[in-house]
mmCIF file of C-alpha atoms and ligand atoms in Angstrom:
data_model
loop_
_atom_site.group_PDB
_atom_site.id
_atom_site.type_symbol
_atom_site.label_atom_id
_atom_site.label_comp_id
_atom_site.label_asym_id
_atom_site.label_seq_id
_atom_site.Cartn_x
_atom_site.Cartn_y
_atom_site.Cartn_z
ATOM 1 C CA UNK A 1 -8.192 0.188 9.718
ATOM 2 C CA UNK A 2 -6.987 3.809 9.887
ATOM 3 C CA UNK A 3 -7.736 5.323 6.464
ATOM 4 C CA UNK A 4 -4.308 6.864 5.865
ATOM 5 C CA UNK A 5 -1.005 4.999 6.165
ATOM 6 C CA UNK A 6 2.621 6.068 6.035
ATOM 7 C CA UNK A 7 4.351 4.332 3.122
ATOM 8 C CA UNK A 8 7.902 3.202 3.781
ATOM 9 C CA UNK A 9 9.293 1.791 0.504
ATOM 10 C CA UNK A 10 12.345 3.708 -0.576
ATOM 11 C CA UNK A 11 16.011 3.932 -1.427
ATOM 12 C CA UNK A 12 18.919 2.930 0.824
ATOM 13 C CA UNK A 13 19.068 6.522 2.078
ATOM 14 C CA UNK A 14 15.349 6.437 2.792
ATOM 15 C CA UNK A 15 15.827 3.245 4.826
ATOM 16 C CA UNK A 16 18.356 5.006 7.036
ATOM 17 C CA UNK A 17 15.810 7.806 7.608
ATOM 18 C CA UNK A 18 12.833 5.528 8.238
ATOM 19 C CA UNK A 19 13.135 5.224 12.040
ATOM 20 C CA UNK A 20 12.893 8.998 12.342
ATOM 21 C CA UNK A 21 10.181 9.222 9.659
ATOM 22 C CA UNK A 22 7.977 6.694 11.462
ATOM 23 C CA UNK A 23 8.435 8.586 14.725
ATOM 24 C CA UNK A 24 7.525 11.923 13.090
ATOM 25 C CA UNK A 25 4.523 10.302 11.461
ATOM 26 C CA UNK A 26 3.189 8.926 14.742
ATOM 27 C CA UNK A 27 3.830 12.311 16.348
ATOM 28 C CA UNK A 28 1.837 13.946 13.520
ATOM 29 C CA UNK A 29 -1.107 11.579 14.119
ATOM 30 C CA UNK A 30 -0.545 8.670 11.729
ATOM 31 C CA UNK A 31 -1.706 5.408 13.277
ATOM 32 C CA UNK A 32 -1.090 3.125 10.293
ATOM 33 C CA UNK A 33 2.360 2.203 8.965
ATOM 34 C CA UNK A 34 2.838 0.135 5.804
ATOM 35 C CA UNK A 35 6.000 -1.909 5.380
ATOM 36 C CA UNK A 36 7.100 -5.179 3.742
ATOM 37 C CA UNK A 37 9.895 -7.713 3.856
ATOM 38 C CA UNK A 38 10.809 -6.430 0.364
ATOM 39 C CA UNK A 39 11.504 -2.901 1.616
ATOM 40 C CA UNK A 40 14.320 -4.074 3.947
ATOM 41 C CA UNK A 41 13.213 -1.483 6.481
ATOM 42 C CA UNK A 42 11.165 -3.523 8.950
ATOM 43 C CA UNK A 43 13.879 -3.057 11.596
ATOM 44 C CA UNK A 44 13.900 0.740 11.198
ATOM 45 C CA UNK A 45 10.099 0.844 11.154
ATOM 46 C CA UNK A 46 10.043 -1.249 14.339
ATOM 47 C CA UNK A 47 12.571 1.062 16.024
ATOM 48 C CA UNK A 48 10.510 4.138 15.094
ATOM 49 C CA UNK A 49 7.434 2.478 16.591
ATOM 50 C CA UNK A 50 9.350 1.498 19.731
ATOM 51 C CA UNK A 51 10.655 5.083 20.120
ATOM 52 C CA UNK A 52 7.119 6.467 19.875
ATOM 53 C CA UNK A 53 5.761 3.961 22.400
ATOM 54 C CA UNK A 54 8.658 4.622 24.774
ATOM 55 C CA UNK A 55 8.006 8.374 24.577
ATOM 56 C CA UNK A 56 4.359 7.743 25.456
ATOM 57 C CA UNK A 57 2.970 9.028 22.127
ATOM 58 C CA UNK A 58 0.942 5.850 21.567
ATOM 59 C CA UNK A 59 0.436 2.314 22.764
ATOM 60 C CA UNK A 60 0.967 -0.685 20.522
ATOM 61 C CA UNK A 61 -2.785 -1.257 20.501
ATOM 62 C CA UNK A 62 -3.382 2.215 19.068
ATOM 63 C CA UNK A 63 -1.186 1.478 16.066
ATOM 64 C CA UNK A 64 -2.042 -0.468 12.933
ATOM 65 C CA UNK A 65 0.984 -2.109 11.345
ATOM 66 C CA UNK A 66 0.842 -3.725 7.913
ATOM 67 C CA UNK A 67 3.585 -5.886 6.442
ATOM 68 C CA UNK A 68 3.767 -8.240 3.469
ATOM 69 C CA UNK A 69 4.814 -11.741 2.469
ATOM 70 C CA UNK A 70 7.355 -11.635 -0.365
ATOM 71 C CA UNK A 71 6.921 -13.752 -3.500
ATOM 72 C CA UNK A 72 9.552 -16.357 -2.592
ATOM 73 C CA UNK A 73 7.628 -17.629 0.467
ATOM 74 C CA UNK A 74 4.434 -18.700 -1.278
ATOM 75 C CA UNK A 75 4.429 -22.346 -0.167
ATOM 76 C CA UNK A 76 1.844 -22.811 2.583
ATOM 77 C CA UNK A 77 4.520 -24.030 5.005
ATOM 78 C CA UNK A 78 6.705 -20.973 4.321
ATOM 79 C CA UNK A 79 4.156 -18.315 5.298
ATOM 80 C CA UNK A 80 4.305 -18.526 9.110
ATOM 81 C CA UNK A 81 8.145 -18.667 9.187
ATOM 82 C CA UNK A 82 8.314 -15.599 6.889
ATOM 83 C CA UNK A 83 5.899 -13.700 9.110
ATOM 84 C CA UNK A 84 7.836 -14.732 12.217
ATOM 85 C CA UNK A 85 10.997 -13.273 10.638
ATOM 86 C CA UNK A 86 9.150 -10.024 9.848
ATOM 87 C CA UNK A 87 7.861 -9.843 13.429
ATOM 88 C CA UNK A 88 11.381 -10.390 14.774
ATOM 89 C CA UNK A 89 12.691 -7.530 12.623
ATOM 90 C CA UNK A 90 9.763 -5.297 13.621
ATOM 91 C CA UNK A 91 10.113 -6.188 17.312
ATOM 92 C CA UNK A 92 6.396 -6.987 17.481
ATOM 93 C CA UNK A 93 4.320 -9.997 18.583
ATOM 94 C CA UNK A 94 1.715 -9.530 15.889
ATOM 95 C CA UNK A 95 0.890 -7.341 12.899
ATOM 96 C CA UNK A 96 -2.527 -5.857 12.355
ATOM 97 C CA UNK A 97 -2.537 -6.760 8.674
ATOM 98 C CA UNK A 98 -0.446 -9.238 6.702
ATOM 99 C CA UNK A 99 -0.673 -9.086 2.909
ATOM 100 C CA UNK A 100 0.386 -11.457 0.135
ATOM 101 C CA UNK A 101 2.556 -8.935 -1.733
ATOM 102 C CA UNK A 102 1.504 -10.283 -5.135
ATOM 103 C CA UNK A 103 -0.098 -13.422 -6.613
ATOM 104 C CA UNK A 104 3.200 -14.223 -8.368
ATOM 105 C CA UNK A 105 5.263 -16.980 -6.722
ATOM 106 C CA UNK A 106 8.991 -16.915 -7.439
ATOM 107 C CA UNK A 107 12.052 -18.885 -6.397
ATOM 108 C CA UNK A 108 14.846 -17.212 -4.427
ATOM 109 C CA UNK A 109 16.567 -16.343 -7.727
ATOM 110 C CA UNK A 110 13.448 -14.462 -8.892
ATOM 111 C CA UNK A 111 12.410 -16.974 -11.565
ATOM 112 C CA UNK A 112 8.798 -18.121 -11.712
ATOM 113 C CA UNK A 113 7.619 -20.835 -9.342
ATOM 114 C CA UNK A 114 4.499 -22.883 -9.856
ATOM 115 C CA UNK A 115 2.643 -22.283 -6.593
ATOM 116 C CA UNK A 116 -1.027 -21.438 -6.696
ATOM 117 C CA UNK A 117 -1.871 -18.313 -4.691
ATOM 118 C CA UNK A 118 -4.774 -20.179 -3.088
ATOM 119 C CA UNK A 119 -2.178 -22.462 -1.451
ATOM 120 C CA UNK A 120 -0.410 -19.320 -0.196
ATOM 121 C CA UNK A 121 -3.726 -18.085 1.143
ATOM 122 C CA UNK A 122 -4.078 -21.252 3.271
ATOM 123 C CA UNK A 123 -0.771 -20.303 4.873
ATOM 124 C CA UNK A 124 -2.116 -16.793 5.498
ATOM 125 C CA UNK A 125 -5.162 -18.326 7.192
ATOM 126 C CA UNK A 126 -2.807 -20.412 9.354
ATOM 127 C CA UNK A 127 -0.986 -17.209 10.386
ATOM 128 C CA UNK A 128 -4.248 -15.531 11.344
ATOM 129 C CA UNK A 129 -5.357 -18.565 13.345
ATOM 130 C CA UNK A 130 -2.053 -18.473 15.237
ATOM 131 C CA UNK A 131 -2.743 -14.819 16.153
ATOM 132 C CA UNK A 132 0.398 -13.583 14.369
ATOM 133 C CA UNK A 133 -1.730 -11.376 12.108
ATOM 134 C CA UNK A 134 -5.030 -9.871 13.243
ATOM 135 C CA UNK A 135 -6.202 -9.588 9.625
ATOM 136 C CA UNK A 136 -4.978 -10.937 6.311
ATOM 137 C CA UNK A 137 -5.251 -9.581 2.812
ATOM 138 C CA UNK A 138 -3.718 -9.399 -0.629
ATOM 139 C CA UNK A 139 -1.907 -6.906 -2.816
ATOM 140 C CA UNK A 140 -1.728 -6.574 -6.598
ATOM 141 C CA UNK A 141 -4.544 -9.115 -7.064
ATOM 142 C CA UNK A 142 -7.069 -8.624 -9.877
ATOM 143 C CA UNK A 143 -10.809 -9.134 -9.448
ATOM 144 C CA UNK A 144 -10.809 -12.720 -10.759
ATOM 145 C CA UNK A 145 -8.060 -13.704 -8.345
ATOM 146 C CA UNK A 146 -9.932 -12.180 -5.415
ATOM 147 C CA UNK A 147 -13.166 -13.851 -6.504
ATOM 148 C CA UNK A 148 -11.384 -17.214 -6.544
ATOM 149 C CA UNK A 149 -9.981 -16.744 -3.052
ATOM 150 C CA UNK A 150 -13.395 -15.733 -1.742
ATOM 151 C CA UNK A 151 -14.962 -18.805 -3.362
ATOM 152 C CA UNK A 152 -12.403 -21.374 -2.276
ATOM 153 C CA UNK A 153 -11.013 -20.231 1.049
ATOM 154 C CA UNK A 154 -12.159 -19.973 4.645
ATOM 155 C CA UNK A 155 -11.194 -16.376 5.458
ATOM 156 C CA UNK A 156 -11.998 -13.575 3.029
ATOM 157 C CA UNK A 157 -9.200 -11.078 2.296
ATOM 158 C CA UNK A 158 -9.751 -7.924 4.352
ATOM 159 C CA UNK A 159 -7.795 -5.726 1.934
ATOM 160 C CA UNK A 160 -6.459 -5.509 -1.603
ATOM 161 C CA UNK A 161 -3.515 -3.084 -1.757
ATOM 162 C CA UNK A 162 -3.206 -1.791 -5.326
ATOM 163 C CA UNK A 163 -1.827 1.165 -7.232
ATOM 164 C CA UNK A 164 -4.368 3.999 -7.454
ATOM 165 C CA UNK A 165 -3.534 7.601 -8.386
ATOM 166 C CA UNK A 166 -4.734 10.260 -10.841
ATOM 167 C CA UNK A 167 -3.357 8.481 -13.928
ATOM 168 C CA UNK A 168 -4.461 5.009 -12.727
ATOM 169 C CA UNK A 169 -7.964 5.431 -11.355
ATOM 170 C CA UNK A 170 -8.731 1.669 -11.231
ATOM 171 C CA UNK A 171 -12.460 2.280 -11.259
ATOM 172 C CA UNK A 172 -13.500 -1.311 -12.159
ATOM 173 C CA UNK A 173 -11.259 -2.947 -9.528
ATOM 174 C CA UNK A 174 -12.152 -0.450 -6.793
ATOM 175 C CA UNK A 175 -15.849 -0.988 -7.567
ATOM 176 C CA UNK A 176 -15.413 -4.774 -7.527
ATOM 177 C CA UNK A 177 -13.603 -4.672 -4.171
ATOM 178 C CA UNK A 178 -16.356 -2.509 -2.725
ATOM 179 C CA UNK A 179 -19.007 -4.951 -3.986
ATOM 180 C CA UNK A 180 -17.379 -7.825 -2.084
ATOM 181 C CA UNK A 181 -16.422 -5.689 0.934
ATOM 182 C CA UNK A 182 -12.664 -5.895 0.457
ATOM 183 C CA UNK A 183 -11.061 -2.597 1.520
ATOM 184 C CA UNK A 184 -8.714 -0.933 -0.980
ATOM 185 C CA UNK A 185 -5.370 0.543 0.036
ATOM 186 C CA UNK A 186 -3.987 2.894 -2.645
ATOM 187 C CA UNK A 187 -0.239 2.673 -3.165
ATOM 188 C CA UNK A 188 1.923 5.145 -5.114
ATOM 189 C CA UNK A 189 -0.814 7.736 -4.500
ATOM 190 C CA UNK A 190 1.135 10.484 -6.272
ATOM 191 C CA UNK A 191 1.604 8.367 -9.408
ATOM 192 C CA UNK A 192 3.759 10.134 -12.001
ATOM 193 C CA UNK A 193 3.478 13.482 -10.233
ATOM 194 C CA UNK A 194 6.772 12.494 -8.574
ATOM 195 C CA UNK A 195 9.802 11.240 -10.489
ATOM 196 C CA UNK A 196 9.916 7.484 -11.035
ATOM 197 C CA UNK A 197 12.357 5.055 -12.617
ATOM 198 C CA UNK A 198 9.886 4.745 -15.467
ATOM 199 C CA UNK A 199 8.878 8.052 -17.056
ATOM 200 C CA UNK A 200 5.395 9.154 -18.004
ATOM 201 C CA UNK A 201 4.768 12.735 -18.976
ATOM 202 C CA UNK A 202 0.955 12.572 -18.785
ATOM 203 C CA UNK A 203 -0.623 15.234 -16.607
ATOM 204 C CA UNK A 204 -1.127 16.039 -13.814
ATOM 205 C CA UNK A 205 1.987 17.522 -12.222
ATOM 206 C CA UNK A 206 1.915 19.185 -8.798
ATOM 207 C CA UNK A 207 1.401 22.558 -10.554
ATOM 208 C CA UNK A 208 -1.500 21.311 -12.695
ATOM 209 C CA UNK A 209 -4.000 24.187 -13.197
ATOM 210 C CA UNK A 210 -7.107 22.085 -12.473
ATOM 211 C CA UNK A 211 -5.646 20.608 -9.281
ATOM 212 C CA UNK A 212 -4.355 24.044 -8.266
ATOM 213 C CA UNK A 213 -7.837 25.550 -8.646
ATOM 214 C CA UNK A 214 -9.322 22.870 -6.373
ATOM 215 C CA UNK A 215 -6.432 23.279 -3.903
ATOM 216 C CA UNK A 216 -6.930 27.054 -3.702
ATOM 217 C CA UNK A 217 -10.623 26.598 -2.936
ATOM 218 C CA UNK A 218 -9.781 24.553 0.187
ATOM 219 C CA UNK A 219 -6.562 26.368 1.177
ATOM 220 C CA UNK A 220 -4.563 23.174 0.557
ATOM 221 C CA UNK A 221 -1.831 22.120 -1.847
ATOM 222 C CA UNK A 222 -2.261 19.753 -4.792
ATOM 223 C CA UNK A 223 -0.632 16.767 -3.049
ATOM 224 C CA UNK A 224 -3.266 17.071 -0.313
ATOM 225 C CA UNK A 225 -5.995 17.237 -2.976
ATOM 226 C CA UNK A 226 -4.770 13.987 -4.524
ATOM 227 C CA UNK A 227 -4.726 12.216 -1.143
ATOM 228 C CA UNK A 228 -8.207 13.515 -0.357
ATOM 229 C CA UNK A 229 -9.407 12.283 -3.771
ATOM 230 C CA UNK A 230 -8.288 8.765 -2.792
ATOM 231 C CA UNK A 231 -9.993 8.997 0.596
ATOM 232 C CA UNK A 232 -13.202 10.399 -0.894
ATOM 233 C CA UNK A 233 -13.233 7.416 -3.259
ATOM 234 C CA UNK A 234 -13.329 5.198 -0.172
ATOM 235 C CA UNK A 235 -9.709 4.000 -0.381
ATOM 236 C CA UNK A 236 -6.794 4.236 2.066
ATOM 237 C CA UNK A 237 -3.850 6.125 0.535
ATOM 238 C CA UNK A 238 -0.290 5.258 1.577
ATOM 239 C CA UNK A 239 1.868 8.332 0.910
ATOM 240 C CA UNK A 240 5.557 7.701 1.540
ATOM 241 C CA UNK A 241 7.709 10.512 2.845
ATOM 242 C CA UNK A 242 10.804 10.781 5.007
ATOM 243 C CA UNK A 243 10.548 14.591 5.053
ATOM 244 C CA UNK A 244 9.021 15.981 8.255
ATOM 245 C CA UNK A 245 7.092 18.824 6.581
ATOM 246 C CA UNK A 246 5.639 16.557 3.899
ATOM 247 C CA UNK A 247 4.752 13.873 6.480
ATOM 248 C CA UNK A 248 2.762 16.541 8.363
ATOM 249 C CA UNK A 249 1.173 17.941 5.169
ATOM 250 C CA UNK A 250 0.096 14.510 3.980
ATOM 251 C CA UNK A 251 -2.074 13.900 7.052
ATOM 252 C CA UNK A 252 -3.512 17.407 7.142
ATOM 253 C CA UNK A 253 -6.432 16.386 4.939
ATOM 254 C CA UNK A 254 -9.233 15.643 7.369
ATOM 255 C CA UNK A 255 -10.855 19.099 7.539
ATOM 256 C CA UNK A 256 -12.378 19.127 4.047
ATOM 257 C CA UNK A 257 -13.768 16.800 1.395
ATOM 258 C CA UNK A 258 -14.136 17.003 -2.370
ATOM 259 C CA UNK A 259 -17.394 17.333 -4.276
ATOM 260 C CA UNK A 260 -18.484 14.622 -6.730
ATOM 261 C CA UNK A 261 -17.658 17.047 -9.521
ATOM 262 C CA UNK A 262 -14.096 17.549 -8.261
ATOM 263 C CA UNK A 263 -13.620 13.796 -7.946
ATOM 264 C CA UNK A 264 -14.857 13.426 -11.543
ATOM 265 C CA UNK A 265 -12.369 16.115 -12.679
ATOM 266 C CA UNK A 266 -9.468 14.178 -11.152
ATOM 267 C CA UNK A 267 -10.739 10.860 -12.552
ATOM 268 C CA UNK A 268 -10.413 12.393 -16.040
ATOM 269 C CA UNK A 269 -6.609 12.270 -15.717
ATOM 270 C CA UNK A 270 -6.827 8.466 -15.897
ATOM 271 C CA UNK A 271 -4.557 6.921 -18.553
ATOM 272 C CA UNK A 272 -4.344 3.389 -17.130
ATOM 273 C CA UNK A 273 -0.575 3.854 -16.842
ATOM 274 C CA UNK A 274 1.186 2.053 -14.012
ATOM 275 C CA UNK A 275 4.155 3.137 -11.938
ATOM 276 C CA UNK A 276 4.581 -0.520 -11.035
ATOM 277 C CA UNK A 277 3.776 -2.965 -13.857
ATOM 278 C CA UNK A 278 5.668 -6.109 -12.666
ATOM 279 C CA UNK A 279 6.578 -6.484 -16.335
ATOM 280 C CA UNK A 280 9.441 -8.866 -15.557
ATOM 281 C CA UNK A 281 6.763 -11.426 -14.649
ATOM 282 C CA UNK A 282 4.323 -10.715 -17.475
ATOM 283 C CA UNK A 283 4.498 -14.362 -18.638
ATOM 284 C CA UNK A 284 3.812 -15.752 -15.144
ATOM 285 C CA UNK A 285 0.588 -17.787 -14.949
ATOM 286 C CA UNK A 286 -0.726 -15.430 -12.250
ATOM 287 C CA UNK A 287 0.440 -12.091 -13.724
ATOM 288 C CA UNK A 288 -2.391 -9.874 -12.430
ATOM 289 C CA UNK A 289 -2.391 -6.808 -14.660
ATOM 290 C CA UNK A 290 -3.868 -8.290 -17.859
ATOM 291 C CA UNK A 291 -7.344 -7.866 -16.387
ATOM 292 C CA UNK A 292 -9.052 -5.365 -14.072
HETATM 293 N N1 NAP B 301 1.906 -3.362 -2.447
HETATM 294 C C1 NAP B 301 2.758 -2.955 -3.355
HETATM 295 O O1 NAP B 301 3.104 -3.681 -4.303
HETATM 296 C C2 NAP B 301 3.315 -1.564 -3.252
HETATM 297 C C3 NAP B 301 3.982 -1.002 -4.344
HETATM 298 C C4 NAP B 301 4.466 0.300 -4.239
HETATM 299 C C5 NAP B 301 4.273 1.005 -3.053
HETATM 300 N N2 NAP B 301 3.655 0.434 -1.974
HETATM 301 C C6 NAP B 301 3.458 1.165 -0.693
HETATM 302 O O2 NAP B 301 2.906 2.444 -0.991
HETATM 303 C C7 NAP B 301 3.782 3.459 -0.514
HETATM 304 C C8 NAP B 301 3.718 4.685 -1.394
HETATM 305 O O3 NAP B 301 4.075 4.418 -2.705
HETATM 306 P P1 NAP B 301 5.383 5.055 -3.360
HETATM 307 O O4 NAP B 301 6.435 5.124 -2.332
HETATM 308 O O5 NAP B 301 5.614 4.313 -4.604
HETATM 309 O O6 NAP B 301 4.927 6.492 -3.849
HETATM 310 P P2 NAP B 301 4.252 7.828 -3.342
HETATM 311 O O7 NAP B 301 3.908 7.804 -1.911
HETATM 312 O O8 NAP B 301 3.188 8.113 -4.343
HETATM 313 O O9 NAP B 301 5.410 8.859 -3.596
HETATM 314 C C9 NAP B 301 6.539 8.942 -2.788
HETATM 315 C C10 NAP B 301 7.382 10.101 -3.290
HETATM 316 O O10 NAP B 301 6.660 11.317 -3.154
HETATM 317 C C11 NAP B 301 7.404 12.260 -2.404
HETATM 318 N N3 NAP B 301 6.403 12.991 -1.606
HETATM 319 C C12 NAP B 301 5.755 12.573 -0.496
HETATM 320 N N4 NAP B 301 4.892 13.501 -0.072
HETATM 321 C C13 NAP B 301 4.975 14.527 -0.939
HETATM 322 C C14 NAP B 301 4.327 15.785 -1.018
HETATM 323 N N5 NAP B 301 3.421 16.155 -0.119
HETATM 324 N N6 NAP B 301 4.664 16.620 -2.044
HETATM 325 C C15 NAP B 301 5.595 16.246 -2.957
HETATM 326 N N7 NAP B 301 6.254 15.073 -2.933
HETATM 327 C C16 NAP B 301 5.939 14.222 -1.923
HETATM 328 C C17 NAP B 301 8.366 11.454 -1.583
HETATM 329 O O11 NAP B 301 9.563 12.150 -1.326
HETATM 330 P P3 NAP B 301 10.036 12.498 0.193
HETATM 331 O O12 NAP B 301 10.208 11.206 0.921
HETATM 332 O O13 NAP B 301 11.317 13.228 -0.033
HETATM 333 O O14 NAP B 301 8.951 13.368 0.769
HETATM 334 C C18 NAP B 301 8.656 10.277 -2.516
HETATM 335 O O15 NAP B 301 9.653 10.631 -3.460
HETATM 336 C C19 NAP B 301 5.146 2.772 -0.488
HETATM 337 O O16 NAP B 301 6.079 3.488 0.287
HETATM 338 C C20 NAP B 301 4.765 1.418 0.043
HETATM 339 O O17 NAP B 301 4.553 1.484 1.455
HETATM 340 C C21 NAP B 301 3.152 -0.835 -2.082
#
């Protein structure tokens, strides 16, 4: 799996810019694109990929495309049809990685549904067996939920995609995933350094003095330092941008690496605060964020 992915979740305006953003990203060297049914941009992502292939920038085989099963298709029998719909929108025959977006099953109206995520996982295994997804994984699962899947199911999750950034270092969960060889993808890599619906004023900001000092040492900016921090911790960050300059900046991080001391400095910003807390489902039987 390429260790940096373009994130594509965004506003309505972002969706309209996503075809171009994906093309710029591939042009800049990204080989991994992260989308989801939830983001309503699979069509634009697929068009950006098709443009890049048509222009001869890459072949399909050189790309790694990740998409996700939304929470209202958790019944085993619903997984393959949901993936087939995603593939139709993407204009692809297969995805490289298909993730269960969260362990929380809901009905179409968003209210809780009583479907065990291990049943959903059987559907994911079916999709892999059919060749519709080369690999399968999970997102927003805690360590107990992953342990249960590993114990009960046939195919181990390849990935757990979770929020990791300076104010949410997730050290226990990242360590657990490493111990069972489940790769971690880090979403919302900039955490509260960028403006969010929910506000948190904890440091760092992009002009943070400690990050700036590290950035100056390497001739980089602080956003690049944060992405490198996530890579040097062995995770795959997924920065989202629809801005050409920032798309280019965000991949220009492979000519340096941080020292253990610098990684420790950034880890100190941890406050265990989440950009995405799924709080509307906090009473759901499988709400994942009560435990590491
Ligand atoms: N599995 C899940 O449940 C889950 C949840 C959330 C996110 N994700 C995935 O992870 C991706 C990233 O997460 P995210 O979108 O929440 O947050 P993010 O990538 O941490 O932040 C995106 C924001 O940062 C800005 N930005 C990008 N590069 C920048 C730079 N170099 N300097 C300053 N600002 C910069 C972007 O604006 P511009 O576009 O204007 O550059 C955008 O406003 C998503 O797009 C999605 O693919 C997955």
